[in-house]
mmCIF file of C-alpha atoms in Angstrom:
data_model
loop_
_atom_site.group_PDB
_atom_site.id
_atom_site.type_symbol
_atom_site.label_atom_id
_atom_site.label_comp_id
_atom_site.label_asym_id
_atom_site.label_seq_id
_atom_site.Cartn_x
_atom_site.Cartn_y
_atom_site.Cartn_z
ATOM 1 C CA MET P 1 12.621 11.014 21.479
ATOM 2 C CA LEU P 2 13.057 8.606 18.665
ATOM 3 C CA ARG P 3 12.761 5.163 19.911
ATOM 4 C CA ARG P 4 10.824 3.092 17.407
ATOM 5 C CA PRO P 5 11.010 3.935 13.766
ATOM 6 C CA SER P 6 9.042 2.241 10.913
ATOM 7 C CA LEU P 7 10.011 1.313 7.742
ATOM 8 C CA SER P 8 8.235 1.423 4.372
ATOM 9 C CA ILE P 9 9.179 1.216 0.553
ATOM 10 C CA PRO P 10 7.425 3.910 -1.231
ATOM 11 C CA GLN P 11 8.519 2.845 -4.747
ATOM 12 C CA PRO P 12 9.452 -0.845 -4.727
ATOM 13 C CA CYS P 13 12.214 -1.859 -7.154
ATOM 14 C CA GLN P 14 11.086 -4.177 -9.766
ATOM 15 C CA GLU P 15 14.745 -5.395 -10.552
ATOM 16 C CA ASN P 16 15.484 -9.215 -10.469
ATOM 17 C CA TRP P 17 17.058 -9.877 -7.191
ATOM 18 C CA GLN P 18 18.631 -13.421 -8.515
ATOM 19 C CA ALA P 19 20.191 -11.666 -11.335
ATOM 20 C CA MET P 20 22.203 -9.166 -9.223
ATOM 21 C CA THR P 21 25.753 -9.640 -8.395
ATOM 22 C CA PRO P 22 26.505 -11.224 -4.863
ATOM 23 C CA THR P 23 27.933 -8.912 -2.360
ATOM 24 C CA ALA P 24 29.257 -9.074 1.285
ATOM 25 C CA GLN P 25 26.103 -7.478 2.528
ATOM 26 C CA GLY P 26 23.659 -8.292 -0.333
ATOM 27 C CA ARG P 27 23.687 -7.865 -4.041
ATOM 28 C CA HIS P 28 24.601 -4.989 -6.256
ATOM 29 C CA CYS P 29 21.840 -3.643 -8.464
ATOM 30 C CA ALA P 30 23.452 -2.454 -12.019
ATOM 31 C CA ALA P 31 20.316 -0.386 -13.018
ATOM 32 C CA CYS P 32 20.741 2.073 -10.121
ATOM 33 C CA THR P 33 24.367 1.342 -9.256
ATOM 34 C CA LYS P 34 23.526 0.682 -5.569
ATOM 35 C CA VAL P 35 24.158 -2.391 -3.063
ATOM 36 C CA VAL P 36 20.852 -3.834 -2.075
ATOM 37 C CA ILE P 37 21.287 -4.503 1.640
ATOM 38 C CA ASP P 38 19.399 -8.297 2.591
ATOM 39 C CA PHE P 39 17.408 -6.913 5.785
ATOM 40 C CA THR P 40 15.391 -10.322 5.435
ATOM 41 C CA SER P 41 17.540 -12.280 8.113
ATOM 42 C CA MET P 42 18.069 -9.379 10.103
ATOM 43 C CA SER P 43 16.299 -8.997 13.621
ATOM 44 C CA ASP P 44 14.615 -5.335 14.199
ATOM 45 C CA ALA P 45 17.546 -4.807 16.632
ATOM 46 C CA GLU P 46 20.058 -5.436 13.584
ATOM 47 C CA ILE P 47 18.107 -3.536 11.538
ATOM 48 C CA VAL P 48 17.902 -0.223 13.624
ATOM 49 C CA ALA P 49 21.606 -0.697 14.323
ATOM 50 C CA TYR P 50 22.324 -0.697 10.561
ATOM 51 C CA LEU P 51 20.458 2.108 9.692
ATOM 52 C CA GLY P 52 21.840 4.087 12.564
ATOM 53 C CA ARG P 53 25.388 3.493 11.378
ATOM 54 C CA SER P 54 24.790 3.899 7.619
ATOM 55 C CA ALA P 55 25.115 7.558 5.961
ATOM 56 C CA GLY P 56 22.432 8.522 3.492
ATOM 57 C CA ALA P 57 19.748 6.441 1.608
ATOM 58 C CA SER P 58 19.835 2.754 1.921
ATOM 59 C CA CYS P 59 18.359 0.701 -0.711
ATOM 60 C CA GLY P 60 17.203 -2.828 0.840
ATOM 61 C CA ARG P 61 15.113 -6.136 0.511
ATOM 62 C CA PHE P 62 12.620 -6.585 3.012
ATOM 63 C CA HIS P 63 10.134 -9.185 4.272
ATOM 64 C CA SER P 64 6.619 -7.561 3.895
ATOM 65 C CA SER P 65 6.029 -8.231 7.760
ATOM 66 C CA GLN P 66 9.089 -5.867 8.300
ATOM 67 C CA LEU P 67 7.535 -3.100 6.890
ATOM 68 C CA ASN P 68 4.847 -0.666 7.888
ATOM 69 C CA ARG P 69 5.130 -1.275 11.884
ATOM 70 C CA ALA P 70 7.063 0.053 14.730
ATOM 71 C CA LEU P 71 10.383 -2.059 15.023
ATOM 72 C CA THR P 72 10.274 -3.562 18.385
ATOM 73 C CA ALA P 73 14.209 -2.948 19.267
ATOM 74 C CA PRO P 74 14.546 0.518 21.197
ATOM 75 C CA LEU P 75 17.166 2.984 19.808
ATOM 76 C CA PRO P 76 20.409 3.096 22.261
ATOM 77 C CA GLU P 77 20.546 6.615 24.026
ATOM 78 C CA PRO P 78 22.811 8.677 21.184
ATOM 79 C CA CYS P 79 25.243 11.009 21.662
ATOM 80 C CA ALA P 80 24.992 14.555 20.243
ATOM 81 C CA ALA P 81 26.757 13.569 16.880
ATOM 82 C CA GLY P 82 25.033 10.052 16.164
ATOM 83 C CA ARG P 83 21.698 11.712 17.067
ATOM 84 C CA LYS P 84 21.970 14.666 14.561
ATOM 85 C CA ARG P 85 23.102 12.042 12.032
ATOM 86 C CA TRP P 86 20.053 9.594 13.046
ATOM 87 C CA LEU P 87 17.936 12.878 12.611
ATOM 88 C CA ALA P 88 19.468 13.368 9.293
ATOM 89 C CA LEU P 89 18.527 10.457 8.280
ATOM 90 C CA VAL P 90 14.943 10.244 9.142
ATOM 91 C CA ALA P 91 14.585 13.857 7.740
ATOM 92 C CA PHE P 92 16.083 12.915 4.265
ATOM 93 C CA LEU P 93 14.257 9.408 4.013
ATOM 94 C CA GLY P 94 11.060 10.097 6.236
ATOM 95 C CA ILE P 95 9.719 13.426 5.442
ATOM 96 C CA GLY P 96 8.568 12.986 2.086
ATOM 97 C CA THR P 97 6.527 10.047 2.662
ATOM 98 C CA LEU P 98 4.970 11.758 5.824
ATOM 99 C CA ALA P 99 3.794 14.780 3.605
ATOM 100 C CA THR P 100 3.066 13.317 0.351
ATOM 101 C CA PRO P 101 -1.055 12.856 0.248
ATOM 102 C CA VAL P 102 -0.696 9.907 -1.994
ATOM 103 C CA VAL P 103 2.816 7.661 -2.180
ATOM 104 C CA GLN P 104 3.146 6.754 -5.630
ATOM 105 C CA ALA P 105 4.133 3.113 -5.069
ATOM 106 C CA GLN P 106 3.358 -0.220 -6.740
ATOM 107 C CA LEU P 107 2.109 -2.640 -4.578
ATOM 108 C CA PRO P 108 4.284 -5.434 -3.583
ATOM 109 C CA GLN P 109 3.340 -9.075 -5.206
ATOM 110 C CA PRO P 110 3.830 -12.126 -3.601
ATOM 111 C CA VAL P 111 6.751 -14.013 -5.281
ATOM 112 C CA LEU P 112 8.121 -17.459 -4.927
ATOM 113 C CA THR P 113 11.353 -17.190 -3.022
ATOM 114 C CA GLU P 114 13.030 -18.802 -0.105
ATOM 115 C CA HIS P 115 10.870 -16.713 2.362
ATOM 116 C CA PRO P 116 7.012 -17.661 3.458
ATOM 117 C CA TYR P 117 6.488 -13.988 3.089
ATOM 118 C CA PRO P 118 6.222 -11.624 -0.065
ATOM 119 C CA VAL P 119 9.554 -9.935 -0.245
ATOM 120 C CA THR P 120 9.733 -6.065 -1.337
ATOM 121 C CA MET P 121 13.166 -4.016 -2.525
ATOM 122 C CA GLY P 122 13.533 -0.496 -2.847
ATOM 123 C CA LEU P 123 14.681 2.776 -0.959
ATOM 124 C CA VAL P 124 14.268 2.747 2.436
ATOM 125 C CA ALA P 125 11.928 5.706 4.095
ATOM 126 C CA THR P 126 12.129 5.934 7.836
ATOM 127 C CA ARG P 127 9.753 7.538 9.937
ATOM 128 C CA PRO P 128 9.762 7.737 13.711
ATOM 129 C CA THR P 129 6.511 6.816 15.759
ATOM 130 C CA THR P 130 4.830 9.698 16.769
ATOM 131 C CA GLY P 131 5.147 11.426 19.985
ATOM 132 C CA PRO P 132 3.321 12.881 22.830
ATOM 133 C CA GLY P 133 0.094 15.215 21.837
ATOM 134 C CA VAL P 134 0.479 13.687 18.061
ATOM 135 C CA PRO P 135 -2.180 11.251 16.876
ATOM 136 C CA PRO P 136 -0.543 7.993 15.477
ATOM 137 C CA ALA P 137 -1.418 7.234 11.666
ATOM 138 C CA PRO P 138 -4.694 5.416 11.583
ATOM 139 C CA VAL P 139 -4.661 1.671 10.654
ATOM 140 C CA VAL P 140 -7.565 0.133 8.761
ATOM 141 C CA ARG P 141 -7.980 -3.845 9.997
ATOM 142 C CA GLY P 142 -10.248 -6.203 8.583
ATOM 143 C CA VAL P 143 -10.625 -9.761 7.299
ATOM 144 C CA VAL P 144 -11.954 -10.691 3.710
ATOM 145 C CA LEU P 145 -14.303 -14.021 3.636
ATOM 146 C CA GLU P 146 -15.761 -15.997 0.617
ATOM 147 C CA ALA P 147 -19.453 -15.247 0.268
ATOM 148 C CA VAL P 148 -19.971 -19.297 0.091
ATOM 149 C CA GLY P 149 -19.164 -20.727 3.424
ATOM 150 C CA ARG P 150 -17.534 -17.565 4.779
ATOM 151 C CA VAL P 151 -13.962 -18.894 4.140
ATOM 152 C CA PRO P 152 -11.045 -16.472 4.811
ATOM 153 C CA LEU P 153 -9.526 -15.536 1.368
ATOM 154 C CA PRO P 154 -6.078 -15.434 1.253
ATOM 155 C CA GLY P 155 -4.272 -12.739 -1.494
ATOM 156 C CA VAL P 156 -6.944 -10.319 -1.926
ATOM 157 C CA ILE P 157 -5.666 -6.700 -2.816
ATOM 158 C CA VAL P 158 -6.882 -3.991 -0.296
ATOM 159 C CA THR P 159 -5.843 -0.568 -1.416
ATOM 160 C CA ILE P 160 -7.109 3.060 -1.155
ATOM 161 C CA ALA P 161 -9.319 3.793 -4.021
ATOM 162 C CA GLU P 162 -7.787 5.339 -6.814
ATOM 163 C CA THR P 163 -4.107 5.062 -5.349
ATOM 164 C CA THR P 164 -1.634 2.489 -4.957
ATOM 165 C CA VAL P 165 -1.637 2.665 -1.447
ATOM 166 C CA GLY P 166 -2.440 -0.962 -0.100
ATOM 167 C CA VAL P 167 -1.929 -4.287 1.229
ATOM 168 C CA SER P 168 -2.841 -7.873 0.781
ATOM 169 C CA THR P 169 -4.697 -10.501 2.891
ATOM 170 C CA ASN P 170 -2.631 -12.923 4.765
ATOM 171 C CA ASP P 171 -3.433 -16.951 5.035
ATOM 172 C CA ASP P 172 -6.380 -16.175 7.420
ATOM 173 C CA GLY P 173 -7.868 -13.696 5.229
ATOM 174 C CA THR P 174 -6.741 -10.541 7.624
ATOM 175 C CA PHE P 175 -4.969 -7.341 6.887
ATOM 176 C CA GLU P 176 -3.954 -4.370 8.370
ATOM 177 C CA LEU P 177 -3.434 -1.120 6.131
ATOM 178 C CA VAL P 178 -1.430 1.851 7.522
ATOM 179 C CA LEU P 179 -3.153 5.185 6.052
ATOM 180 C CA PRO P 180 -1.148 8.000 5.025
ATOM 181 C CA ALA P 181 -0.587 10.766 7.738
ATOM 182 C CA THR P 182 -3.385 12.937 6.097
ATOM 183 C CA PHE P 183 -6.049 10.693 7.402
ATOM 184 C CA ARG P 184 -5.128 11.430 10.960
ATOM 185 C CA GLN P 185 -8.093 13.523 11.433
ATOM 186 C CA SER P 186 -10.380 11.847 8.337
ATOM 187 C CA LYS P 187 -13.779 10.445 9.032
ATOM 188 C CA SER P 188 -13.875 8.878 5.768
ATOM 189 C CA VAL P 189 -11.689 6.728 3.545
ATOM 190 C CA LEU P 190 -12.907 4.787 0.431
ATOM 191 C CA LEU P 191 -11.304 1.264 -0.098
ATOM 192 C CA TYR P 192 -10.732 -0.708 -3.261
ATOM 193 C CA ILE P 193 -11.145 -4.487 -2.615
ATOM 194 C CA SER P 194 -9.887 -6.932 -5.439
ATOM 195 C CA SER P 195 -9.176 -10.829 -6.256
ATOM 196 C CA VAL P 196 -8.988 -12.631 -8.996
ATOM 197 C CA GLY P 197 -12.209 -14.383 -9.591
ATOM 198 C CA TYR P 198 -14.402 -12.466 -7.195
ATOM 199 C CA GLU P 199 -16.224 -9.518 -7.812
ATOM 200 C CA SER P 200 -14.678 -6.270 -6.884
ATOM 201 C CA GLN P 201 -16.102 -3.934 -4.456
ATOM 202 C CA TYR P 202 -15.895 -0.260 -2.521
ATOM 203 C CA LEU P 203 -15.791 0.279 0.936
ATOM 204 C CA GLN P 204 -16.788 3.517 2.699
ATOM 205 C CA VAL P 205 -14.863 3.175 6.174
ATOM 206 C CA ASN P 206 -14.057 5.417 8.995
ATOM 207 C CA PRO P 207 -10.588 5.479 9.813
ATOM 208 C CA GLN P 208 -11.085 6.264 13.359
ATOM 209 C CA ASP P 209 -12.843 3.112 14.024
ATOM 210 C CA THR P 210 -10.617 0.496 15.538
ATOM 211 C CA ALA P 211 -13.260 -2.294 14.926
ATOM 212 C CA THR P 212 -12.350 -4.790 12.710
ATOM 213 C CA GLN P 213 -13.731 -4.718 9.190
ATOM 214 C CA ARG P 214 -15.680 -7.673 7.949
ATOM 215 C CA ILE P 215 -15.490 -7.829 4.167
ATOM 216 C CA VAL P 216 -17.551 -10.580 2.245
ATOM 217 C CA LEU P 217 -16.557 -11.088 -1.772
ATOM 218 C CA ALA P 218 -18.890 -12.910 -4.063
ATOM 219 C CA SER P 219 -17.377 -15.086 -6.902
ATOM 220 C CA GLY P 220 -17.182 -13.418 -10.294
ATOM 221 C CA SER P 221 -19.993 -14.228 -13.072
ATOM 222 C CA ARG P 222 -18.170 -17.104 -14.541
ATOM 223 C CA MET P 223 -18.069 -19.530 -11.719
ATOM 224 C CA LEU P 224 -14.666 -20.901 -10.962
ATOM 225 C CA GLY P 225 -14.687 -24.880 -11.381
ATOM 226 C CA GLU P 226 -17.661 -24.527 -13.929
ATOM 227 C CA VAL P 227 -16.821 -26.917 -17.181
ATOM 228 C CA VAL P 228 -15.837 -25.201 -20.256
ATOM 229 C CA LEU P 229 -15.317 -26.417 -23.634
ATOM 230 C CA ILE P 230 -11.631 -26.432 -24.963
ATOM 231 C CA ASP P 231 -10.628 -27.794 -28.434
ATOM 232 C CA GLY P 232 -13.764 -30.025 -28.631
ATOM 233 C CA ARG P 233 -13.095 -31.472 -25.114
ATOM 234 C CA TYR P 234 -14.494 -30.497 -21.802
ATOM 235 C CA ALA P 235 -12.127 -29.664 -18.943
ATOM 236 C CA THR P 236 -12.523 -27.323 -15.707
ATOM 237 C CA PRO P 237 -9.953 -24.562 -14.854
ATOM 238 C CA TRP P 238 -7.041 -25.770 -13.154
ATOM 239 C CA TYR P 239 -7.237 -23.018 -10.354
ATOM 240 C CA SER P 240 -9.084 -21.210 -7.931
ATOM 241 C CA PRO P 241 -7.617 -18.260 -5.872
ATOM 242 C CA ARG P 242 -7.429 -20.547 -2.763
ATOM 243 C CA GLY P 243 -6.099 -23.059 -4.834
ATOM 244 C CA LEU P 244 -3.303 -20.973 -6.317
ATOM 245 C CA TRP P 245 -2.560 -19.694 -3.034
ATOM 246 C CA ASN P 246 -2.036 -23.011 -1.556
ATOM 247 C CA ARG P 247 0.029 -24.102 -4.426
ATOM 248 C CA ILE P 248 2.512 -21.213 -3.970
ATOM 249 C CA THR P 249 2.698 -21.478 -0.192
ATOM 250 C CA ARG P 250 2.498 -25.496 0.167
ATOM 251 C CA PRO P 251 6.570 -25.925 -0.058
ATOM 252 C CA PHE P 252 6.951 -23.501 2.786
ATOM 253 C CA ARG P 253 4.169 -24.967 4.812
ATOM 254 C CA GLN P 254 5.755 -28.308 4.536
ATOM 255 C CA LYS P 255 8.931 -27.459 5.364
ATOM 256 C CA GLN P 256 7.604 -25.458 8.798
ATOM 257 C CA LYS P 257 6.291 -29.072 9.491
ATOM 258 C CA LEU P 258 9.635 -30.580 8.843
ATOM 259 C CA ASN P 259 11.181 -28.177 11.092
#
């Protein structure tokens, strides 16, 4: 029985949210002539209820924290007609992402908005959580640390090598990468880890291993913070990856302290 669906955006929309025309439920996108529903302020129960009522495909705007996880609100017991409509919605939106080995999607990038998490827009793909006898989609969990001092690194991109399926690390350097269904029985997956100012690396992991992967990144060939000569004057680069991340997230941390 379909009780806890999860959501994903296989192909994130690159249109400017602020440039769209406001509507009652979100904003109208002139590029695709659709109303983009703003789900960022909705609870899991409200999202499930909305998708259960809507007919056809839905285009939405989400926090990254709302995607690629099982929604916590259970679906109500559907009547026959409602159940058929929900199954049709799942079939229309979810089968493509479950059957496709590689999801052709661009990685969501952190942006400066009124929300403390990256926001992603695009066509919603809904898939139910697995039932009895079907193994769940494997999840690779890990933490990325700086080689010097073993400090957690936020904003590091972790992808399946040679694909665009991936995530970025949180403030504490942790990440959870939900792998496609094709990796359910796989014993090996190659990850690619990269960040500005650090040496990129490949890491072979076992998708069936539930242990947290510990990944250490070394600084790039030119050390961040070294003195460089610019127009006859000496200066130091104005940022490091951690410094840039702190500048971006500082307003949200200050707002949380005030609240």
